[in-house]
Amino acid sequence: MMVYKIATLVLLASSSAAFSPLASNNRIASAQIQGVVAVSNINTRLYNVPPPSTQGDPAAIKGVADREGPPQSFYQLQINCARAAELAIRDGYKMIEVEFPPLPAQVLEMDDVSAYDVADANFNLALDFAKSFAAKKTKDTTEDGDDSKVKIPSNIAILFPDESEMGIELERNVMTKDPYPGVTISSLRCSDPRDTRFFKPEQTFMSLFGGKSNGIIQPIKGVDMYVILIASAQELPDVEELAELDPDAVICFYNLKLDVLRGDLGAPAFPPKEFQDRFLSKVKPVYYLRTRQYSRSTASPPYLVNYQGCLFRSYPGEFQTLLDTGTGNYRRVEGNKFRPGLGEFKEQLTNALTTDGVIQEESNILSFLRTGYKTSTWWEEEREDASDNWRT
């Protein structure tokens, strides 16, 4: 009977370890010797333990966030994303960024996936994101005896650039402007309710040439947080005007690919480069997951090495450089308090492969010929009038 009980414990321990991403580090060895089962080196660490409360110890919260990995499903992503946003809001940030691929990588690479499909996916994800806040009761919290109170948003507005974009998504999803208690769907530029025209050219031309909206942009009464969707670089000044009109509200830049939009600044018919210093540099990335693919030629077989990784951050954790191992998992390469530039991120992945022996180490001259003199974009450089929020 004693042998049966010990063998059962071994089976339960091995089954529990199989659910852990670190199961390969847990060795469970057993040997049948004269009817006795010997068990050695069983790791008693607990897994699948929920993270600390958003009102818990800040050091414990940051420790968990520093070790957090990319989500394994969109369900887990939504939970972690809303949690990171709430933690940033509790810390007093009013402009936050959420960025991740809205569809699986294999779907995004398909030829028949259109911009409307991506916009539709972003809309449904943003709707779930807004619901997670609307479902919470509004309450003021006081931490560590401080007199300042932080209000968690409970009335959310999802904003499209204009009414045309909003109408397309509502029609595609067969939805009203109030799909859920506490959630409203609207647009940055709202015309007079008595204006029944389907196409409003003044909205299009104002977005194209920038400038103030002359009263077209108005804050929505009672809204605590705005979730901005599918806005282009030309429409970002509208978001700045909204922030000026409603400074107490939280503004979430949801999957806007701000890195790409920053690159358009300064071009004809686009906002000037100083818009990054004046406004976009204040946006705090609270949940950030961007994947990158690279290729590297080698002097020996296989002559071409394809590798990829992701830059991941879940507030208040570090920016993690993660290397794709090719088995559906990521290996942490480096963690940094400051967000690395794209050139620095690529170099970190390459150095990890060089250390592993996958890529041969090159001379400084050859390395310089590969990367060139400048490895960062203008907005990634230190700028005197810019805020550090976008990189911390």
mmCIF file of C-alpha atoms in Angstrom:
data_model
loop_
_atom_site.group_PDB
_atom_site.id
_atom_site.type_symbol
_atom_site.label_atom_id
_atom_site.label_comp_id
_atom_site.label_asym_id
_atom_site.label_seq_id
_atom_site.Cartn_x
_atom_site.Cartn_y
_atom_site.Cartn_z
ATOM 1 C CA MET A 1 0.000 0.000 0.000
ATOM 2 C CA MET A 2 2.881 2.395 0.794
ATOM 3 C CA VAL A 3 4.440 1.744 -2.644
ATOM 4 C CA TYR A 4 1.101 2.533 -4.330
ATOM 5 C CA LYS A 5 0.781 5.886 -2.501
ATOM 6 C CA ILE A 6 4.311 6.980 -3.360
ATOM 7 C CA ALA A 7 3.836 6.048 -7.024
ATOM 8 C CA THR A 8 0.608 8.093 -7.096
ATOM 9 C CA LEU A 9 2.440 11.133 -5.749
ATOM 10 C CA VAL A 10 5.077 10.746 -8.465
ATOM 11 C CA LEU A 11 2.377 10.672 -11.158
ATOM 12 C CA LEU A 12 0.642 13.778 -9.781
ATOM 13 C CA ALA A 13 3.920 15.673 -9.542
ATOM 14 C CA SER A 14 4.867 14.878 -13.141
ATOM 15 C CA SER A 15 1.383 15.826 -14.414
ATOM 16 C CA SER A 16 1.491 19.195 -12.629
ATOM 17 C CA ALA A 17 4.921 19.975 -14.014
ATOM 18 C CA ALA A 18 3.684 19.377 -17.568
ATOM 19 C CA PHE A 19 1.523 22.521 -17.370
ATOM 20 C CA SER A 20 4.474 24.716 -16.511
ATOM 21 C CA PRO A 21 6.572 26.431 -19.168
ATOM 22 C CA LEU A 22 9.556 25.579 -16.998
ATOM 23 C CA ALA A 23 8.685 21.885 -16.835
ATOM 24 C CA SER A 24 11.903 20.970 -18.617
ATOM 25 C CA ASN A 25 13.825 22.221 -15.566
ATOM 26 C CA ASN A 26 11.946 19.924 -13.188
ATOM 27 C CA ARG A 27 13.486 16.475 -13.173
ATOM 28 C CA ILE A 28 11.477 13.645 -11.634
ATOM 29 C CA ALA A 29 13.475 10.465 -11.483
ATOM 30 C CA SER A 30 12.077 7.201 -10.186
ATOM 31 C CA ALA A 31 13.555 3.728 -9.953
ATOM 32 C CA GLN A 32 11.884 0.474 -8.956
ATOM 33 C CA ILE A 33 14.225 -1.194 -6.519
ATOM 34 C CA GLN A 34 12.948 -4.295 -4.681
ATOM 35 C CA GLY A 35 9.369 -3.085 -4.746
ATOM 36 C CA VAL A 36 10.233 0.418 -3.451
ATOM 37 C CA VAL A 37 9.810 3.527 -5.589
ATOM 38 C CA ALA A 38 12.597 6.069 -5.010
ATOM 39 C CA VAL A 39 11.786 9.659 -5.875
ATOM 40 C CA SER A 40 14.512 12.315 -6.125
ATOM 41 C CA ASN A 41 14.928 15.972 -7.008
ATOM 42 C CA ILE A 42 11.247 16.939 -7.028
ATOM 43 C CA ASN A 43 10.818 20.698 -7.377
ATOM 44 C CA THR A 44 8.075 21.890 -5.057
ATOM 45 C CA ARG A 45 7.736 25.332 -6.698
ATOM 46 C CA LEU A 46 4.138 26.403 -7.261
ATOM 47 C CA TYR A 47 2.954 27.331 -10.759
ATOM 48 C CA ASN A 48 -0.142 29.021 -12.213
ATOM 49 C CA VAL A 49 -0.292 31.285 -9.154
ATOM 50 C CA PRO A 50 -2.321 34.427 -9.961
ATOM 51 C CA PRO A 51 -0.390 37.716 -10.029
ATOM 52 C CA PRO A 52 -0.645 40.140 -7.101
ATOM 53 C CA SER A 53 -3.613 42.484 -6.919
ATOM 54 C CA THR A 54 -3.315 45.759 -8.811
ATOM 55 C CA GLN A 55 -3.486 47.403 -5.364
ATOM 56 C CA GLY A 56 -0.841 45.111 -3.872
ATOM 57 C CA ASP A 57 2.824 45.650 -3.065
ATOM 58 C CA PRO A 58 4.435 47.687 -5.908
ATOM 59 C CA ALA A 59 7.706 45.726 -5.652
ATOM 60 C CA ALA A 60 5.876 42.412 -5.986
ATOM 61 C CA ILE A 61 3.836 43.702 -8.922
ATOM 62 C CA LYS A 62 6.955 44.889 -10.738
ATOM 63 C CA GLY A 63 8.757 41.628 -10.036
ATOM 64 C CA VAL A 64 5.957 39.648 -11.661
ATOM 65 C CA ALA A 65 5.772 42.059 -14.610
ATOM 66 C CA ASP A 66 9.542 41.796 -15.193
ATOM 67 C CA ARG A 67 9.207 38.018 -15.624
ATOM 68 C CA GLU A 68 5.962 38.039 -17.578
ATOM 69 C CA GLY A 69 6.141 36.460 -21.019
ATOM 70 C CA PRO A 70 4.089 36.929 -24.187
ATOM 71 C CA PRO A 71 0.541 35.543 -23.941
ATOM 72 C CA GLN A 72 -0.322 32.117 -25.300
ATOM 73 C CA SER A 73 -3.828 33.146 -26.368
ATOM 74 C CA PHE A 74 -5.859 36.256 -27.113
ATOM 75 C CA TYR A 75 -7.893 35.572 -23.986
ATOM 76 C CA GLN A 76 -4.766 35.761 -21.831
ATOM 77 C CA LEU A 77 -3.627 38.793 -23.816
ATOM 78 C CA GLN A 78 -6.821 40.689 -23.042
ATOM 79 C CA ILE A 79 -6.523 39.983 -19.319
ATOM 80 C CA ASN A 80 -2.861 41.001 -19.143
ATOM 81 C CA CYS A 81 -3.425 44.032 -21.361
ATOM 82 C CA ALA A 82 -6.237 45.443 -19.211
ATOM 83 C CA ARG A 83 -4.247 44.748 -16.054
ATOM 84 C CA ALA A 84 -1.182 46.626 -17.355
ATOM 85 C CA ALA A 85 -3.353 49.567 -18.409
ATOM 86 C CA GLU A 86 -5.025 49.722 -14.996
ATOM 87 C CA LEU A 87 -1.650 49.703 -13.226
ATOM 88 C CA ALA A 88 -0.453 52.608 -15.378
ATOM 89 C CA ILE A 89 -3.647 54.560 -14.735
ATOM 90 C CA ARG A 90 -3.230 54.003 -10.994
ATOM 91 C CA ASP A 91 0.245 55.509 -11.313
ATOM 92 C CA GLY A 92 -1.272 58.654 -12.810
ATOM 93 C CA TYR A 93 -0.577 58.233 -16.542
ATOM 94 C CA LYS A 94 -3.234 59.801 -18.751
ATOM 95 C CA MET A 95 -1.904 58.869 -22.205
ATOM 96 C CA ILE A 96 -1.127 55.177 -22.673
ATOM 97 C CA GLU A 97 -0.276 52.944 -25.609
ATOM 98 C CA VAL A 98 -1.393 49.370 -26.217
ATOM 99 C CA GLU A 99 0.278 47.634 -29.149
ATOM 100 C CA PHE A 100 0.169 43.999 -30.284
ATOM 101 C CA PRO A 101 -0.661 42.026 -33.469
ATOM 102 C CA PRO A 102 -4.481 41.952 -33.745
ATOM 103 C CA LEU A 103 -4.468 38.677 -35.680
ATOM 104 C CA PRO A 104 -2.257 35.566 -35.607
ATOM 105 C CA ALA A 105 0.921 35.887 -37.673
ATOM 106 C CA GLN A 106 -0.161 33.233 -40.181
ATOM 107 C CA VAL A 107 -3.421 35.097 -40.786
ATOM 108 C CA LEU A 108 -1.764 38.493 -41.245
ATOM 109 C CA GLU A 109 0.513 36.977 -43.903
ATOM 110 C CA MET A 110 -2.404 35.714 -46.021
ATOM 111 C CA ASP A 111 -2.991 37.534 -49.303
ATOM 112 C CA ASP A 112 -6.762 37.818 -48.858
ATOM 113 C CA VAL A 113 -6.560 39.664 -45.512
ATOM 114 C CA SER A 114 -7.589 43.265 -46.138
ATOM 115 C CA ALA A 115 -7.194 46.444 -44.107
ATOM 116 C CA TYR A 116 -10.881 46.169 -43.199
ATOM 117 C CA ASP A 117 -10.256 42.709 -41.700
ATOM 118 C CA VAL A 118 -7.452 44.106 -39.534
ATOM 119 C CA ALA A 119 -9.602 47.092 -38.531
ATOM 120 C CA ASP A 120 -12.470 44.758 -37.677
ATOM 121 C CA ALA A 121 -10.196 42.636 -35.474
ATOM 122 C CA ASN A 122 -8.876 45.743 -33.726
ATOM 123 C CA PHE A 123 -12.400 46.993 -33.127
ATOM 124 C CA ASN A 124 -13.560 43.757 -31.489
ATOM 125 C CA LEU A 125 -10.426 43.566 -29.350
ATOM 126 C CA ALA A 126 -10.837 47.195 -28.292
ATOM 127 C CA LEU A 127 -14.478 46.507 -27.452
ATOM 128 C CA ASP A 128 -13.453 43.688 -25.094
ATOM 129 C CA PHE A 129 -10.763 45.954 -23.637
ATOM 130 C CA ALA A 130 -13.366 48.651 -22.952
ATOM 131 C CA LYS A 131 -15.785 46.126 -21.453
ATOM 132 C CA SER A 132 -13.164 44.995 -18.940
ATOM 133 C CA PHE A 133 -13.062 48.542 -17.519
ATOM 134 C CA ALA A 134 -16.778 49.200 -17.802
ATOM 135 C CA ALA A 135 -17.517 46.027 -15.844
ATOM 136 C CA LYS A 136 -15.591 47.323 -12.846
ATOM 137 C CA LYS A 137 -17.265 49.538 -10.305
ATOM 138 C CA THR A 138 -15.916 53.066 -10.204
ATOM 139 C CA LYS A 139 -14.013 53.608 -7.013
ATOM 140 C CA ASP A 140 -11.361 55.882 -5.585
ATOM 141 C CA THR A 141 -8.335 54.211 -4.071
ATOM 142 C CA THR A 142 -5.857 55.612 -1.626
ATOM 143 C CA GLU A 143 -2.461 53.901 -1.485
ATOM 144 C CA ASP A 144 0.198 54.033 1.204
ATOM 145 C CA GLY A 145 -1.744 56.638 3.170
ATOM 146 C CA ASP A 146 -1.523 59.204 0.368
ATOM 147 C CA ASP A 147 -4.325 61.717 0.109
ATOM 148 C CA SER A 148 -4.383 61.558 -3.717
ATOM 149 C CA LYS A 149 -7.154 59.440 -5.166
ATOM 150 C CA VAL A 150 -7.078 57.598 -8.470
ATOM 151 C CA LYS A 151 -10.289 56.940 -10.334
ATOM 152 C CA ILE A 152 -10.349 53.844 -12.534
ATOM 153 C CA PRO A 153 -12.316 54.567 -15.753
ATOM 154 C CA SER A 154 -15.745 52.988 -15.981
ATOM 155 C CA ASN A 155 -17.288 54.983 -18.856
ATOM 156 C CA ILE A 156 -15.362 54.268 -22.049
ATOM 157 C CA ALA A 157 -15.692 55.738 -25.539
ATOM 158 C CA ILE A 158 -14.175 53.961 -28.546
ATOM 159 C CA LEU A 159 -13.334 56.640 -31.094
ATOM 160 C CA PHE A 160 -12.832 56.237 -34.834
ATOM 161 C CA PRO A 161 -11.191 59.030 -36.864
ATOM 162 C CA ASP A 162 -14.458 60.138 -38.455
ATOM 163 C CA GLU A 163 -18.092 59.152 -38.785
ATOM 164 C CA SER A 164 -17.562 57.306 -42.063
ATOM 165 C CA GLU A 165 -15.096 54.864 -40.500
ATOM 166 C CA MET A 166 -17.418 54.412 -37.539
ATOM 167 C CA GLY A 167 -20.385 53.704 -39.798
ATOM 168 C CA ILE A 168 -18.472 51.038 -41.723
ATOM 169 C CA GLU A 169 -17.531 49.122 -38.566
ATOM 170 C CA LEU A 170 -20.992 49.383 -37.033
ATOM 171 C CA GLU A 171 -22.502 48.065 -40.239
ATOM 172 C CA ARG A 172 -20.010 45.213 -40.539
ATOM 173 C CA ASN A 173 -20.625 44.125 -36.950
ATOM 174 C CA VAL A 174 -24.392 44.869 -36.903
ATOM 175 C CA MET A 175 -23.992 46.963 -33.765
ATOM 176 C CA THR A 176 -25.396 50.121 -32.211
ATOM 177 C CA LYS A 177 -23.409 53.027 -30.769
ATOM 178 C CA ASP A 178 -24.082 51.761 -27.226
ATOM 179 C CA PRO A 179 -23.278 48.045 -27.393
ATOM 180 C CA TYR A 180 -22.582 47.575 -23.688
ATOM 181 C CA PRO A 181 -23.347 49.468 -20.447
ATOM 182 C CA GLY A 182 -20.599 52.011 -19.951
ATOM 183 C CA VAL A 183 -19.230 51.663 -23.510
ATOM 184 C CA THR A 184 -19.958 54.169 -26.277
ATOM 185 C CA ILE A 185 -18.826 54.099 -29.909
ATOM 186 C CA SER A 186 -18.231 57.472 -31.521
ATOM 187 C CA SER A 187 -15.717 59.389 -33.655
ATOM 188 C CA LEU A 188 -13.137 62.100 -33.127
ATOM 189 C CA ARG A 189 -14.827 64.400 -35.626
ATOM 190 C CA CYS A 190 -18.564 64.656 -35.038
ATOM 191 C CA SER A 191 -20.731 66.837 -37.219
ATOM 192 C CA ASP A 192 -23.982 68.557 -36.327
ATOM 193 C CA PRO A 193 -26.704 65.949 -35.617
ATOM 194 C CA ARG A 194 -28.964 67.847 -38.014
ATOM 195 C CA ASP A 195 -26.476 67.315 -40.841
ATOM 196 C CA THR A 196 -27.789 64.225 -42.655
ATOM 197 C CA ARG A 197 -25.162 64.122 -45.416
ATOM 198 C CA PHE A 198 -23.483 60.728 -45.827
ATOM 199 C CA PHE A 199 -20.183 62.229 -47.051
ATOM 200 C CA LYS A 200 -18.767 65.239 -45.226
ATOM 201 C CA PRO A 201 -15.825 66.667 -47.201
ATOM 202 C CA GLU A 202 -14.807 69.183 -44.532
ATOM 203 C CA GLN A 203 -13.851 66.314 -42.196
ATOM 204 C CA THR A 204 -11.668 64.753 -44.869
ATOM 205 C CA PHE A 205 -9.853 67.971 -45.803
ATOM 206 C CA MET A 206 -9.278 68.996 -42.176
ATOM 207 C CA SER A 207 -7.698 65.605 -41.509
ATOM 208 C CA LEU A 208 -5.555 65.932 -44.619
ATOM 209 C CA PHE A 209 -4.155 69.388 -43.952
ATOM 210 C CA GLY A 210 -4.230 69.369 -40.142
ATOM 211 C CA GLY A 211 -5.042 72.362 -38.010
ATOM 212 C CA LYS A 212 -7.756 72.937 -35.455
ATOM 213 C CA SER A 213 -11.163 71.411 -35.954
ATOM 214 C CA ASN A 214 -13.110 74.640 -35.352
ATOM 215 C CA GLY A 215 -15.386 72.974 -32.836
ATOM 216 C CA ILE A 216 -15.911 69.664 -34.644
ATOM 217 C CA ILE A 217 -13.950 67.801 -31.960
ATOM 218 C CA GLN A 218 -15.785 67.810 -28.660
ATOM 219 C CA PRO A 219 -15.294 65.743 -25.494
ATOM 220 C CA ILE A 220 -18.077 63.336 -24.602
ATOM 221 C CA LYS A 221 -19.782 64.145 -21.324
ATOM 222 C CA GLY A 222 -19.225 61.567 -18.597
ATOM 223 C CA VAL A 223 -16.497 59.624 -20.427
ATOM 224 C CA ASP A 224 -13.456 58.666 -18.326
ATOM 225 C CA MET A 225 -11.340 57.051 -21.044
ATOM 226 C CA TYR A 226 -11.098 57.321 -24.832
ATOM 227 C CA VAL A 227 -9.818 54.368 -26.869
ATOM 228 C CA ILE A 228 -8.474 55.649 -30.196
ATOM 229 C CA LEU A 229 -8.715 53.267 -33.169
ATOM 230 C CA ILE A 230 -7.250 53.173 -36.729
ATOM 231 C CA ALA A 231 -6.098 56.801 -36.710
ATOM 232 C CA SER A 232 -3.409 57.866 -39.185
ATOM 233 C CA ALA A 233 -0.563 60.318 -38.580
ATOM 234 C CA GLN A 234 -2.657 63.081 -40.170
ATOM 235 C CA GLU A 235 -5.408 62.491 -37.615
ATOM 236 C CA LEU A 236 -3.190 62.453 -34.517
ATOM 237 C CA PRO A 237 -3.517 66.267 -34.045
ATOM 238 C CA ASP A 238 -7.223 65.605 -33.468
ATOM 239 C CA VAL A 239 -6.238 63.384 -30.529
ATOM 240 C CA GLU A 240 -4.008 66.158 -29.200
ATOM 241 C CA GLU A 241 -6.918 68.602 -29.366
ATOM 242 C CA LEU A 242 -9.136 66.112 -27.532
ATOM 243 C CA ALA A 243 -6.488 65.778 -24.798
ATOM 244 C CA GLU A 244 -6.455 69.550 -24.394
ATOM 245 C CA LEU A 245 -10.256 69.722 -24.211
ATOM 246 C CA ASP A 246 -10.580 66.874 -21.689
ATOM 247 C CA PRO A 247 -7.317 66.786 -19.678
ATOM 248 C CA ASP A 248 -8.751 64.623 -16.899
ATOM 249 C CA ALA A 249 -9.675 61.723 -19.192
ATOM 250 C CA VAL A 250 -7.380 58.818 -20.036
ATOM 251 C CA ILE A 251 -6.516 58.419 -23.731
ATOM 252 C CA CYS A 252 -5.486 54.960 -24.939
ATOM 253 C CA PHE A 253 -3.729 54.657 -28.314
ATOM 254 C CA TYR A 254 -4.923 51.192 -29.271
ATOM 255 C CA ASN A 255 -2.895 49.310 -31.909
ATOM 256 C CA LEU A 256 -2.155 52.468 -33.890
ATOM 257 C CA LYS A 257 1.440 51.421 -34.703
ATOM 258 C CA LEU A 258 2.802 54.687 -33.393
ATOM 259 C CA ASP A 259 6.326 53.637 -34.397
ATOM 260 C CA VAL A 260 5.245 53.705 -38.039
ATOM 261 C CA LEU A 261 3.235 56.919 -37.670
ATOM 262 C CA ARG A 262 6.189 58.705 -36.084
ATOM 263 C CA GLY A 263 8.179 57.993 -39.222
ATOM 264 C CA ASP A 264 5.625 59.939 -41.312
ATOM 265 C CA LEU A 265 6.030 63.123 -39.295
ATOM 266 C CA GLY A 266 7.658 65.931 -41.210
ATOM 267 C CA ALA A 267 6.503 64.742 -44.638
ATOM 268 C CA PRO A 268 4.302 66.988 -46.821
ATOM 269 C CA ALA A 269 0.685 67.179 -45.576
ATOM 270 C CA PHE A 270 1.726 65.487 -42.306
ATOM 271 C CA PRO A 271 2.289 66.989 -38.859
ATOM 272 C CA PRO A 272 5.795 68.411 -38.256
ATOM 273 C CA LYS A 273 8.506 66.465 -36.444
ATOM 274 C CA GLU A 274 8.099 68.603 -33.348
ATOM 275 C CA PHE A 275 4.730 66.917 -32.877
ATOM 276 C CA GLN A 276 6.694 63.949 -31.502
ATOM 277 C CA ASP A 277 8.364 66.165 -28.903
ATOM 278 C CA ARG A 278 5.216 68.099 -28.065
ATOM 279 C CA PHE A 279 2.717 65.270 -27.820
ATOM 280 C CA LEU A 280 3.623 61.717 -28.870
ATOM 281 C CA SER A 281 6.657 61.490 -26.588
ATOM 282 C CA LYS A 282 4.258 61.722 -23.620
ATOM 283 C CA VAL A 283 2.471 58.478 -24.576
ATOM 284 C CA LYS A 284 3.381 55.662 -22.181
ATOM 285 C CA PRO A 285 3.649 52.133 -23.678
ATOM 286 C CA VAL A 286 1.875 50.001 -21.064
ATOM 287 C CA TYR A 287 1.424 46.804 -23.091
ATOM 288 C CA TYR A 288 3.755 46.440 -26.037
ATOM 289 C CA LEU A 289 4.357 43.384 -28.219
ATOM 290 C CA ARG A 290 6.068 43.889 -31.574
ATOM 291 C CA THR A 291 7.595 41.021 -33.544
ATOM 292 C CA ARG A 292 10.466 41.438 -36.003
ATOM 293 C CA GLN A 293 11.978 39.074 -38.582
ATOM 294 C CA TYR A 294 15.561 39.265 -39.850
ATOM 295 C CA SER A 295 17.936 37.389 -42.164
ATOM 296 C CA ARG A 296 21.695 37.066 -41.907
ATOM 297 C CA SER A 297 24.096 35.652 -44.507
ATOM 298 C CA THR A 298 26.929 33.418 -43.299
ATOM 299 C CA ALA A 299 30.149 32.173 -44.863
ATOM 300 C CA SER A 300 29.355 28.540 -44.064
ATOM 301 C CA PRO A 301 26.242 26.361 -44.431
ATOM 302 C CA PRO A 302 23.336 27.054 -44.274
ATOM 303 C CA TYR A 303 24.631 30.415 -45.718
ATOM 304 C CA LEU A 304 21.404 32.177 -44.716
ATOM 305 C CA VAL A 305 20.014 32.311 -41.187
ATOM 306 C CA ASN A 306 16.437 33.498 -40.662
ATOM 307 C CA TYR A 307 15.618 34.525 -37.120
ATOM 308 C CA GLN A 308 12.967 36.507 -35.335
ATOM 309 C CA GLY A 309 12.086 37.851 -31.945
ATOM 310 C CA CYS A 310 9.827 40.265 -30.163
ATOM 311 C CA LEU A 311 10.105 43.328 -27.986
ATOM 312 C CA PHE A 312 7.712 42.865 -25.084
ATOM 313 C CA ARG A 313 6.656 45.027 -22.183
ATOM 314 C CA SER A 314 3.867 44.725 -19.645
ATOM 315 C CA TYR A 315 3.741 47.721 -17.313
ATOM 316 C CA PRO A 316 5.426 48.232 -14.882
ATOM 317 C CA GLY A 317 7.870 45.605 -16.086
ATOM 318 C CA GLU A 318 11.002 45.975 -18.165
ATOM 319 C CA PHE A 319 11.270 46.043 -21.935
ATOM 320 C CA GLN A 320 12.267 42.471 -22.748
ATOM 321 C CA THR A 321 14.166 41.388 -25.847
ATOM 322 C CA LEU A 322 12.920 37.873 -26.583
ATOM 323 C CA LEU A 323 14.337 35.449 -29.161
ATOM 324 C CA ASP A 324 12.003 33.027 -30.921
ATOM 325 C CA THR A 325 13.372 29.516 -30.318
ATOM 326 C CA GLY A 326 11.379 28.008 -33.196
ATOM 327 C CA THR A 327 9.374 25.774 -30.845
ATOM 328 C CA GLY A 328 6.558 28.201 -30.120
ATOM 329 C CA ASN A 329 8.410 29.671 -27.144
ATOM 330 C CA TYR A 330 10.594 32.705 -26.544
ATOM 331 C CA ARG A 331 13.916 32.946 -24.733
ATOM 332 C CA ARG A 332 14.699 36.098 -22.820
ATOM 333 C CA VAL A 333 17.849 37.737 -24.152
ATOM 334 C CA GLU A 334 17.898 40.997 -22.233
ATOM 335 C CA GLY A 335 15.760 43.223 -20.070
ATOM 336 C CA ASN A 336 16.048 46.976 -19.940
ATOM 337 C CA LYS A 337 14.364 49.824 -18.105
ATOM 338 C CA PHE A 338 14.563 51.894 -21.292
ATOM 339 C CA ARG A 339 12.976 50.853 -24.546
ATOM 340 C CA PRO A 340 15.661 49.866 -27.073
ATOM 341 C CA GLY A 341 15.594 51.286 -30.591
ATOM 342 C CA LEU A 342 14.941 48.994 -33.528
ATOM 343 C CA GLY A 343 18.625 48.876 -34.428
ATOM 344 C CA GLU A 344 19.610 48.095 -30.854
ATOM 345 C CA PHE A 345 16.916 45.399 -30.636
ATOM 346 C CA LYS A 346 18.256 43.683 -33.769
ATOM 347 C CA GLU A 347 21.804 43.850 -32.406
ATOM 348 C CA GLN A 348 20.700 42.208 -29.154
ATOM 349 C CA LEU A 349 19.128 39.290 -31.040
ATOM 350 C CA THR A 350 22.186 38.943 -33.283
ATOM 351 C CA ASN A 351 24.570 38.947 -30.319
ATOM 352 C CA ALA A 352 22.537 36.184 -28.669
ATOM 353 C CA LEU A 353 22.821 34.027 -31.792
ATOM 354 C CA THR A 354 26.553 34.780 -32.003
ATOM 355 C CA THR A 355 27.011 33.661 -28.400
ATOM 356 C CA ASP A 356 25.101 30.441 -29.169
ATOM 357 C CA GLY A 357 27.331 29.796 -32.184
ATOM 358 C CA VAL A 358 24.490 30.042 -34.711
ATOM 359 C CA ILE A 359 26.056 33.124 -36.326
ATOM 360 C CA GLN A 360 29.798 33.552 -36.707
ATOM 361 C CA GLU A 361 31.448 36.518 -35.061
ATOM 362 C CA GLU A 362 32.596 39.158 -37.549
ATOM 363 C CA SER A 363 35.256 41.842 -37.543
ATOM 364 C CA ASN A 364 34.371 45.408 -36.622
ATOM 365 C CA ILE A 365 34.790 46.545 -40.241
ATOM 366 C CA LEU A 366 32.412 43.937 -41.647
ATOM 367 C CA SER A 367 29.949 44.595 -38.859
ATOM 368 C CA PHE A 368 30.041 48.325 -39.646
ATOM 369 C CA LEU A 369 29.405 47.611 -43.345
ATOM 370 C CA ARG A 370 26.317 45.609 -42.373
ATOM 371 C CA THR A 371 24.768 48.145 -40.027
ATOM 372 C CA GLY A 372 26.088 51.460 -41.343
ATOM 373 C CA TYR A 373 26.838 54.596 -39.396
ATOM 374 C CA LYS A 374 23.287 55.341 -38.205
ATOM 375 C CA THR A 375 21.187 52.569 -36.668
ATOM 376 C CA SER A 376 18.375 54.642 -35.124
ATOM 377 C CA THR A 377 15.594 56.825 -36.472
ATOM 378 C CA TRP A 378 15.363 60.519 -35.662
ATOM 379 C CA TRP A 379 12.624 60.130 -33.060
ATOM 380 C CA GLU A 380 14.571 57.437 -31.162
ATOM 381 C CA GLU A 381 17.430 59.833 -30.486
ATOM 382 C CA GLU A 382 17.742 62.018 -27.402
ATOM 383 C CA ARG A 383 15.737 65.180 -28.053
ATOM 384 C CA GLU A 384 15.891 68.144 -25.728
ATOM 385 C CA ASP A 385 12.185 69.046 -25.720
ATOM 386 C CA ALA A 386 10.827 65.479 -25.713
ATOM 387 C CA SER A 387 9.432 63.546 -22.784
ATOM 388 C CA ASP A 388 10.893 60.159 -21.768
ATOM 389 C CA ASN A 389 7.485 58.566 -21.240
ATOM 390 C CA TRP A 390 7.525 56.824 -24.627
ATOM 391 C CA ARG A 391 10.719 54.926 -23.780
ATOM 392 C CA THR A 392 10.256 54.102 -20.064
#
